[in-house]
Tab-separated table of C-alpha atoms in Angstrom:
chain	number	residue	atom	x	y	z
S	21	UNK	CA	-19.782	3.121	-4.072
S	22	UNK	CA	-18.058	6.513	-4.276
S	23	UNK	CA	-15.692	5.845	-6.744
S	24	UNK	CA	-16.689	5.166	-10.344
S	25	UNK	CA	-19.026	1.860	-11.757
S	26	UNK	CA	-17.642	-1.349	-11.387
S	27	UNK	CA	-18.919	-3.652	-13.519
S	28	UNK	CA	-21.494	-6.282	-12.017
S	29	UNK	CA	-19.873	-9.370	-10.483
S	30	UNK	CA	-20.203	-12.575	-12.906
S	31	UNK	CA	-21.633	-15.649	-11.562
S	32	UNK	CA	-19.130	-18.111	-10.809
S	33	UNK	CA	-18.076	-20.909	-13.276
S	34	UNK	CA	-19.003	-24.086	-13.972
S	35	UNK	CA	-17.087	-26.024	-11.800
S	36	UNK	CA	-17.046	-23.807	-8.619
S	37	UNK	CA	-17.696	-25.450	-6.077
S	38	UNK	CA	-18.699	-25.071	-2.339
S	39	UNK	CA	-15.412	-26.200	-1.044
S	40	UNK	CA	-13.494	-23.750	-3.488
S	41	UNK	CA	-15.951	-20.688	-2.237
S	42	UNK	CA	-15.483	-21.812	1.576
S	43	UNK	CA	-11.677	-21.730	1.187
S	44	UNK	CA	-11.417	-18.223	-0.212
S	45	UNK	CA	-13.805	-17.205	3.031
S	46	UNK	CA	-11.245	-18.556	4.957
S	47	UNK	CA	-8.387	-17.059	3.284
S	48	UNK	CA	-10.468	-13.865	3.721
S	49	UNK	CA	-11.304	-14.153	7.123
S	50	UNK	CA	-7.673	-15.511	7.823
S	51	UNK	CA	-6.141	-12.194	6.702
S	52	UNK	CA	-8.830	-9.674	8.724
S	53	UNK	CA	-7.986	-11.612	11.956
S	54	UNK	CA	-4.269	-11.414	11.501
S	55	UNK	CA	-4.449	-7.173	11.045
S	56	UNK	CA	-6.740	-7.195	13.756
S	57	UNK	CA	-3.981	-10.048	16.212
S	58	UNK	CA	-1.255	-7.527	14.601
S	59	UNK	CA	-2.939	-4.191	15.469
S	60	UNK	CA	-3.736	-5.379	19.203
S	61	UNK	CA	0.199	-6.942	19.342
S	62	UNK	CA	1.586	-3.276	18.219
S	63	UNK	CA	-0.751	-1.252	20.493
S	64	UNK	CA	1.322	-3.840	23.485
S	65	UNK	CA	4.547	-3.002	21.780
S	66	UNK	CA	5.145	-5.951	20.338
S	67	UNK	CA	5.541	-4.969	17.188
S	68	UNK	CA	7.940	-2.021	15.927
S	69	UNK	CA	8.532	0.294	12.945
S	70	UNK	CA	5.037	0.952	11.353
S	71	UNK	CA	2.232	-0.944	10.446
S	72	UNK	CA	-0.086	-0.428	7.422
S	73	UNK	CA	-3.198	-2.999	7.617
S	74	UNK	CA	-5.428	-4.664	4.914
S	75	UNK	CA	-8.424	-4.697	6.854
S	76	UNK	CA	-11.403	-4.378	4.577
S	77	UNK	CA	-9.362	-4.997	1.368
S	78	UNK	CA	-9.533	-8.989	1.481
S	79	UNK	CA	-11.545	-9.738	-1.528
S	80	UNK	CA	-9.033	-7.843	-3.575
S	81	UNK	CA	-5.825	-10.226	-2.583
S	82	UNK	CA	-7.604	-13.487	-2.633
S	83	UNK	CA	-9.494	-13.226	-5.681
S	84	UNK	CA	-6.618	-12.079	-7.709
S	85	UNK	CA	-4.282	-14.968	-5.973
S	86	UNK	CA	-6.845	-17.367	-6.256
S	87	UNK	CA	-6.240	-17.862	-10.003
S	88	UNK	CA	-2.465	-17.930	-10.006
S	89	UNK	CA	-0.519	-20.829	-10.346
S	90	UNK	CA	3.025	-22.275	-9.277
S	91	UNK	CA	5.303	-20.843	-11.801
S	92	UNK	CA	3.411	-17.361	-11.403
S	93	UNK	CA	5.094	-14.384	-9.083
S	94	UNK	CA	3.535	-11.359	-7.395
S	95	UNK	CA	5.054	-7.882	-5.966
S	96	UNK	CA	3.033	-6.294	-3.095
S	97	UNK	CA	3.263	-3.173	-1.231
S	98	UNK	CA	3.380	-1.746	2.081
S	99	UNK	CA	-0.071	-2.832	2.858
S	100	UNK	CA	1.371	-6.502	1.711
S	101	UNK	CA	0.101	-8.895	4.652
S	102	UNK	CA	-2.758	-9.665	2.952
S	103	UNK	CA	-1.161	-9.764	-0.338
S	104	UNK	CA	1.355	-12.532	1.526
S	105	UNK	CA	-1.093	-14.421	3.191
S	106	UNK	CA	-3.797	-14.831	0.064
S	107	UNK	CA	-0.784	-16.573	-2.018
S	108	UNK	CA	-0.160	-19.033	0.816
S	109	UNK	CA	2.784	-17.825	3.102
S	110	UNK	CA	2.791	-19.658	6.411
S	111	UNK	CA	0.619	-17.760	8.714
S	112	UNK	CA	2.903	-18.367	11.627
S	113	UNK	CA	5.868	-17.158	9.859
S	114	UNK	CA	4.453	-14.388	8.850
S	115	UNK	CA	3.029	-13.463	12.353
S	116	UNK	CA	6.454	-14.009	13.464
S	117	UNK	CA	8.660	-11.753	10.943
S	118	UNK	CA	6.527	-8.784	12.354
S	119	UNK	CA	7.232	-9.656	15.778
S	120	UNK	CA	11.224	-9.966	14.299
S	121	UNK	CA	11.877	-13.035	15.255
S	122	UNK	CA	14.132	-15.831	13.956
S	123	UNK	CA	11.488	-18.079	12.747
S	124	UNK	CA	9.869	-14.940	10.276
S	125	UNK	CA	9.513	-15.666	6.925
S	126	UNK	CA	12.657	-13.867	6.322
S	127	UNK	CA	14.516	-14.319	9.698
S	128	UNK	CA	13.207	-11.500	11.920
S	129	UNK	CA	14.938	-8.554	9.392
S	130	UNK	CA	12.032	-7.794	7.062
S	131	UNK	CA	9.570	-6.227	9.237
S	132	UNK	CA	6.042	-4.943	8.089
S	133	UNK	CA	6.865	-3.525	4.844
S	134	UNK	CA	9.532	-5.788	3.563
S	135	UNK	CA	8.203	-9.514	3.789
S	136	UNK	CA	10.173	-11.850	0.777
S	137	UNK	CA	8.655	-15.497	0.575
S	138	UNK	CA	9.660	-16.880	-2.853
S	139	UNK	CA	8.636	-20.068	-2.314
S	140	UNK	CA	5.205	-18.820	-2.329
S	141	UNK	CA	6.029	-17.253	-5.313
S	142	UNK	CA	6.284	-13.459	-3.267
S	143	UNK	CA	9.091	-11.519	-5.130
S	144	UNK	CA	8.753	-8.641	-2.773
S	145	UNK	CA	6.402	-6.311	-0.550
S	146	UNK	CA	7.868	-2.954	-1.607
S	147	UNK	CA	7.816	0.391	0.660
S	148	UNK	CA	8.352	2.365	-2.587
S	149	UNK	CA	5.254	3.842	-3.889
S	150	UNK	CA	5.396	2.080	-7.300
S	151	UNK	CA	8.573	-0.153	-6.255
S	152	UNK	CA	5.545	-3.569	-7.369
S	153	UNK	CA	5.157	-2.275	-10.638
S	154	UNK	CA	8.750	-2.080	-11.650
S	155	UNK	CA	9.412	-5.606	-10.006
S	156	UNK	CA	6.560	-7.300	-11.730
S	157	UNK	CA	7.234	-5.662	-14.914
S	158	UNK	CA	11.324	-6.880	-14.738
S	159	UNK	CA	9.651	-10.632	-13.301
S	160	UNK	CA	7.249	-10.507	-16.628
S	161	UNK	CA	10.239	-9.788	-18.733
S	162	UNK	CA	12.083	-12.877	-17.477
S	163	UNK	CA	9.060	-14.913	-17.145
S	164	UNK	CA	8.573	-14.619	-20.932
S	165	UNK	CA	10.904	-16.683	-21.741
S	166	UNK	CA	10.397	-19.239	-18.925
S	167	UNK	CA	6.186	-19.324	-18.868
S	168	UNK	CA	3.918	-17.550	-15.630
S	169	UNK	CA	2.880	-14.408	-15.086
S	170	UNK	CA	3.742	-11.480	-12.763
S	171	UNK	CA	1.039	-9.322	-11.197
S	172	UNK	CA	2.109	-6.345	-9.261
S	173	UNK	CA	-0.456	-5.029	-6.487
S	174	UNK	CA	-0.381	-1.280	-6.289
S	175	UNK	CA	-2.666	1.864	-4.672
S	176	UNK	CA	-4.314	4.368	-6.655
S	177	UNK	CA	-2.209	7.263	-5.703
S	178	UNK	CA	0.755	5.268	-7.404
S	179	UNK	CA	-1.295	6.112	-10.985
S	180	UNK	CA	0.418	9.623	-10.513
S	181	UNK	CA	4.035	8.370	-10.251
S	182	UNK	CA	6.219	7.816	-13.721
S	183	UNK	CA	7.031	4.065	-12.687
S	184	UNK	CA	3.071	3.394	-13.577
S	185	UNK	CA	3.482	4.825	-17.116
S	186	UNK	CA	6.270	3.476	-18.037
S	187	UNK	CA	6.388	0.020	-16.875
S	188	UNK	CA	3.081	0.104	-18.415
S	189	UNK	CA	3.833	1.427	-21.925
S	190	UNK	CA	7.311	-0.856	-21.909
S	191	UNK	CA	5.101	-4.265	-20.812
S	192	UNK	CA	2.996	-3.100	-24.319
S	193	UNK	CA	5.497	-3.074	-26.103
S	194	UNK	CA	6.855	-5.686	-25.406
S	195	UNK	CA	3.747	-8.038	-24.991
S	196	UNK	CA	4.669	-9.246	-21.407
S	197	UNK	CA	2.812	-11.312	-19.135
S	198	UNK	CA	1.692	-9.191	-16.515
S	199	UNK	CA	-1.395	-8.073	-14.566
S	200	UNK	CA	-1.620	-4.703	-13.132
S	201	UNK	CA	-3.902	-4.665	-10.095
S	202	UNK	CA	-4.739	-1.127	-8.942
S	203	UNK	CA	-6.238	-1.598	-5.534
S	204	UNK	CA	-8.367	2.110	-5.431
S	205	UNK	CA	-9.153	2.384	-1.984
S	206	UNK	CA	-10.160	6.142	-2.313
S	207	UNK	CA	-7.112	7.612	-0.054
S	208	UNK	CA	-3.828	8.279	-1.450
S	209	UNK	CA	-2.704	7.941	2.530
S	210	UNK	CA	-4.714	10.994	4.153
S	211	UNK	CA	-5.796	12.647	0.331
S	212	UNK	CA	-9.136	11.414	-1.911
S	213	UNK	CA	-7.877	9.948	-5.173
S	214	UNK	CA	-10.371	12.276	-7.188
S	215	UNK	CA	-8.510	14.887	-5.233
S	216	UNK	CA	-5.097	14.446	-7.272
S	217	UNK	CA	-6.211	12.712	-10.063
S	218	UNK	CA	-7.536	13.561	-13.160
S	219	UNK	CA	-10.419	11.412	-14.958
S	220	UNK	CA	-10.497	8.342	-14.348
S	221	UNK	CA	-7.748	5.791	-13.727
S	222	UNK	CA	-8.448	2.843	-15.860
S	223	UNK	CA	-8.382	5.725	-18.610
S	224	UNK	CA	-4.818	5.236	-18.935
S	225	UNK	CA	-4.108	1.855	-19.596
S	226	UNK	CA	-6.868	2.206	-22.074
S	227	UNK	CA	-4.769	5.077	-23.557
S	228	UNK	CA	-1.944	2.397	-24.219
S	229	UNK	CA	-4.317	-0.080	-25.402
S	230	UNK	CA	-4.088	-2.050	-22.914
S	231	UNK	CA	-7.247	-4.238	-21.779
S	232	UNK	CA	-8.662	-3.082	-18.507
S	233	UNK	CA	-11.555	-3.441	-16.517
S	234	UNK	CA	-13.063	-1.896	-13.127
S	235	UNK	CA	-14.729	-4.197	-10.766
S	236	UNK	CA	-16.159	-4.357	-7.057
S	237	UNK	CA	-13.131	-5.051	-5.264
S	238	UNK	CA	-15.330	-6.387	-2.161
S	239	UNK	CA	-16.889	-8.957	-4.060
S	240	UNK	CA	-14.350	-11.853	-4.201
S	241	UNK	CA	-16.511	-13.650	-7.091
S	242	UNK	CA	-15.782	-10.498	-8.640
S	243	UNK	CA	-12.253	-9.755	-8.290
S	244	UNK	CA	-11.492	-13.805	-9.256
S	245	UNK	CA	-13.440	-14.143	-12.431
S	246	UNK	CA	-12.010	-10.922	-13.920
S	247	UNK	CA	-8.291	-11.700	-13.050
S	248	UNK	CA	-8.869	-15.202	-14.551
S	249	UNK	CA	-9.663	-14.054	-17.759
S	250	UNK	CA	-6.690	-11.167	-17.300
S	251	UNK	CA	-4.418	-13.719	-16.286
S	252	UNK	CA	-5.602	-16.254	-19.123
S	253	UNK	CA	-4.754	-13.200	-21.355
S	254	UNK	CA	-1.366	-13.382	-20.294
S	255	UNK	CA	-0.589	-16.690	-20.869
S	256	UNK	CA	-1.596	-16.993	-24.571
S	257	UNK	CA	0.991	-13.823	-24.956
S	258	UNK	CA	-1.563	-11.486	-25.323
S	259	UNK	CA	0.568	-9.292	-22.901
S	260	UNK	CA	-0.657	-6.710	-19.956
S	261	UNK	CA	-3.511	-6.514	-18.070
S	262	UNK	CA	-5.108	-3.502	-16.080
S	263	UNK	CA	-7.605	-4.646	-13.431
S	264	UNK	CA	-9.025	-1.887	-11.089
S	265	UNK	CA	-10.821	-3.183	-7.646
S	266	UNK	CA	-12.755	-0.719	-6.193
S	267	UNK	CA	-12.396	-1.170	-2.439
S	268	UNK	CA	-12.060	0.113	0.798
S	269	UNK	CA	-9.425	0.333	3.924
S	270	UNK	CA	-11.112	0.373	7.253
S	271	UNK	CA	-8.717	1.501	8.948
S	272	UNK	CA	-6.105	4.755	9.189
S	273	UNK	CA	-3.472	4.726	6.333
S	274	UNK	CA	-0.810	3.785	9.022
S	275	UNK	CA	0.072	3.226	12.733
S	276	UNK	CA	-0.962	7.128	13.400
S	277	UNK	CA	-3.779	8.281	11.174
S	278	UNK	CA	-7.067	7.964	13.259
S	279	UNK	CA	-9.132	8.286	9.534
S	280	UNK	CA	-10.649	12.093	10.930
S	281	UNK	CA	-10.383	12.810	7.267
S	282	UNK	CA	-12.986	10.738	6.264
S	283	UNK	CA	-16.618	11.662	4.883
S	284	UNK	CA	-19.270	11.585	7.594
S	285	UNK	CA	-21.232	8.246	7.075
S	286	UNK	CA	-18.198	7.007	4.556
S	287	UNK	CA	-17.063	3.853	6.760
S	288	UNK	CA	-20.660	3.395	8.005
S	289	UNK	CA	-21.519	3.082	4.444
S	290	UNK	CA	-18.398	0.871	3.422
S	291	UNK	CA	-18.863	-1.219	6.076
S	292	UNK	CA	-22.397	-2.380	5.158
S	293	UNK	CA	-20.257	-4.048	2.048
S	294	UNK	CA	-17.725	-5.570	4.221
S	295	UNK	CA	-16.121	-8.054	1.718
S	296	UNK	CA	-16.508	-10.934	4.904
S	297	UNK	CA	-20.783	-9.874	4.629
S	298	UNK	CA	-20.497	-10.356	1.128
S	299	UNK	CA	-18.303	-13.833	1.292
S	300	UNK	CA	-20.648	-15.280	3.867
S	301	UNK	CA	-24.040	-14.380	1.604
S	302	UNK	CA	-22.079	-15.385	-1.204
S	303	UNK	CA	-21.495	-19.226	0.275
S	304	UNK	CA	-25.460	-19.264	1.548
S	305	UNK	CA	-26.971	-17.974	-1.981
S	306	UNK	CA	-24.656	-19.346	-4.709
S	307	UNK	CA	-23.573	-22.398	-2.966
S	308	UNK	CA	-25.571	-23.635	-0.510
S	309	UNK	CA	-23.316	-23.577	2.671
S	310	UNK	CA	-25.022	-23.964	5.753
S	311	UNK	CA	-24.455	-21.522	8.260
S	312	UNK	CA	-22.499	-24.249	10.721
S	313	UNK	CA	-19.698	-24.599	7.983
S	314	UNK	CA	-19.526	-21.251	8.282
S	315	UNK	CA	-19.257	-20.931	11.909
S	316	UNK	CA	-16.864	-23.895	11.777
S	317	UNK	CA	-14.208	-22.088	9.325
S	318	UNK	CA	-14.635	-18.472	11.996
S	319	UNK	CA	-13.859	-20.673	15.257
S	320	UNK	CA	-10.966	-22.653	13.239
S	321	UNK	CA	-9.241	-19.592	12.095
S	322	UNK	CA	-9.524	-17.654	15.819
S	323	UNK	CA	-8.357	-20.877	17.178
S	324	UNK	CA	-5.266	-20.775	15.167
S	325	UNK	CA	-4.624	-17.079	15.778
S	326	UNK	CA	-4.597	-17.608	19.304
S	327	UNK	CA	-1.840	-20.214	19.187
S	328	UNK	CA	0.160	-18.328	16.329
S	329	UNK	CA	0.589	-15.337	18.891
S	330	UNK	CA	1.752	-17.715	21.893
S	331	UNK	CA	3.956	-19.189	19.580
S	332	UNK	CA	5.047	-16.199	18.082
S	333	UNK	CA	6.248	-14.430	21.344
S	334	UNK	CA	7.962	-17.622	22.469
S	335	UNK	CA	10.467	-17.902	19.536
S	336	UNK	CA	13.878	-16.490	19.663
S	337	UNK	CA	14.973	-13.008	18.190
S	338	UNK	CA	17.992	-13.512	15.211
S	339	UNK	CA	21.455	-13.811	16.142
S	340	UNK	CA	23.684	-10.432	15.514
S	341	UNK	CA	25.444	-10.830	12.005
S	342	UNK	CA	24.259	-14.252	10.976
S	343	UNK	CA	21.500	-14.048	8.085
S	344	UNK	CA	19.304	-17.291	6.883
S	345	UNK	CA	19.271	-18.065	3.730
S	346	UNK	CA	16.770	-17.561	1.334
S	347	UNK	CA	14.746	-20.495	-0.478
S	348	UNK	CA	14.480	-19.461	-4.484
């Protein structure tokens, strides 16, 4: 890794077991082929506006959802698909929202960028570099007094903005429940973090006195076993939580950036860690999984992909002026 040291991946729990490990490679697996169905469906003009995909950045989403629980709530970004689809939003209705149709998860009107699901405990996927920290700092605030925790997904460049240091000093101060998951991917869109940023990033929660840790963000073990404890944290009123994943996007920032900015041999290298290599050698070495479970789970989930998109392009577009309604 390029960045700075993560600290080594723990071995899972007591009580992990091979079904548990298979599920998260599905979940994993699940989101890649959706960016991938979504980047081919935009390329036909299927889908409008702009895109920004979470291919490569898996581990990071599931392993951090993976711990969460009903009454928890999350705020995503841009890049939110996989953010959506690790906490459990209907695939299909997801796949259709971007295609803005009726049956989308929020009628057709969000778009890429936008996606609501609340019943899956998604406050918001927020265009508004920094726009998830605010949210998941005002959903900690409430969910203080209620019980759950908010966690609010966010890029490294969004360290540099004043919404990170002060939602972060306020949830301090005030001992909320929250879990601040800084997905460093390297790029702040087309720039290298180190770049525009000064030391190191974890170096600022620390400042506040806030626990925080820096972990592979490929390694889905990883990523899980460090938000547990984060998350665990949170509940016993211990307040805020910094975890950094150190991770990779292999693809542009957006609909129009080829990636020519990139380090000769960087995505060759990333690559080699895909977080899907690491999954699959995870389920074979820790667990035992035999390679035809394995194979099972990648024809299941292409199956389904292939009848989301019929689907998907079959369903009506909304209705001018009338709006569904929103499930709290």
């Amino acid at each position: 890794m390029n960045a700075h040291a993560a600290e080594a991946a723990p071995q899972p729990e007591v009580g992990e077991t091979a079904a548990v490990a298979l599920d998260l490679y599905r979940r994993m697996l699940l989101i890649r082929r959706f960016e991938e169905t979504i980047q081919s469906l935009f390329q036909k003009g299927e889908v409008h506006g702009t895109t920004h995909l979470y291919s490569g950045e898996e581990a990071s989403a599931v392993g951090v959802c993976s711990v969460l629980e009903a009454q928890d709530r999350v705020a995503g970004t841009y890049r939110g698909h996989g953010h959506a689809l690790a906490l459990g939003v209907d695939p299909q209705g997801l796949l259709d929202e971007l295609l803005g149709r009726a049956t989308g998860v929020c009628g057709g009107r969000a778009g890429s960028m936008n996606v609501i699901d609340l019943e899956h405990r998604l406050i918001g996927c927020f265009g508004i570099i920094g726009g998830s920290i605010a949210a998941a700092t005002g959903a900690a605030l409430a969910l203080q007094r209620v019980g759950g925790v908010a966690v609010a997904f966010f890029g490294d460049g969004t360290t540099n903005h004043g919404y990170f240091h002060e939602c972060l000093n306020f949830a301090q101060v005030r001992k909320l429940p929250v879990v601040y998951v800084c997905e460093n991917n390297l790029y702040g869109e087309f720039t290298p973090w180190e770049d525009v940023t000064a030391g190191q990033i974890r170096a600022r929660p620390e400042a506040m006195e806030i626990p925080s840790v820096t972990i592979d963000g490929n390694d889905v073990w990883a990523v899980r076993e460090a938000t547990r404890e984060a998350v665990e944290g949170a509940r016993r009123g211990d307040g805020p939580s910094f975890v950094e994943t150190l991770t990779y996007r292999f693809v542009g920032h957006s609909r129009s950036d080829p990636g020519a900015y990139r380090k000769p041999g960087e995505l060759d290298a990333w690559r080699e860690r895909d977080p899907l290599i690491l999954a699959r050698a995870s389920l074979a070495e820790r667990f035992g999984v035999e390679a035809d479970a394995v194979a099972a789970v990648d024809t299941a989930v292409d199956e389904q992909l292939g009848q989301m998109v019929e689907r998907g392009l079959a369903a009506p577009y909304p209705t001018p002026g009338i709006v569904r309604e929103f499930k709290g």
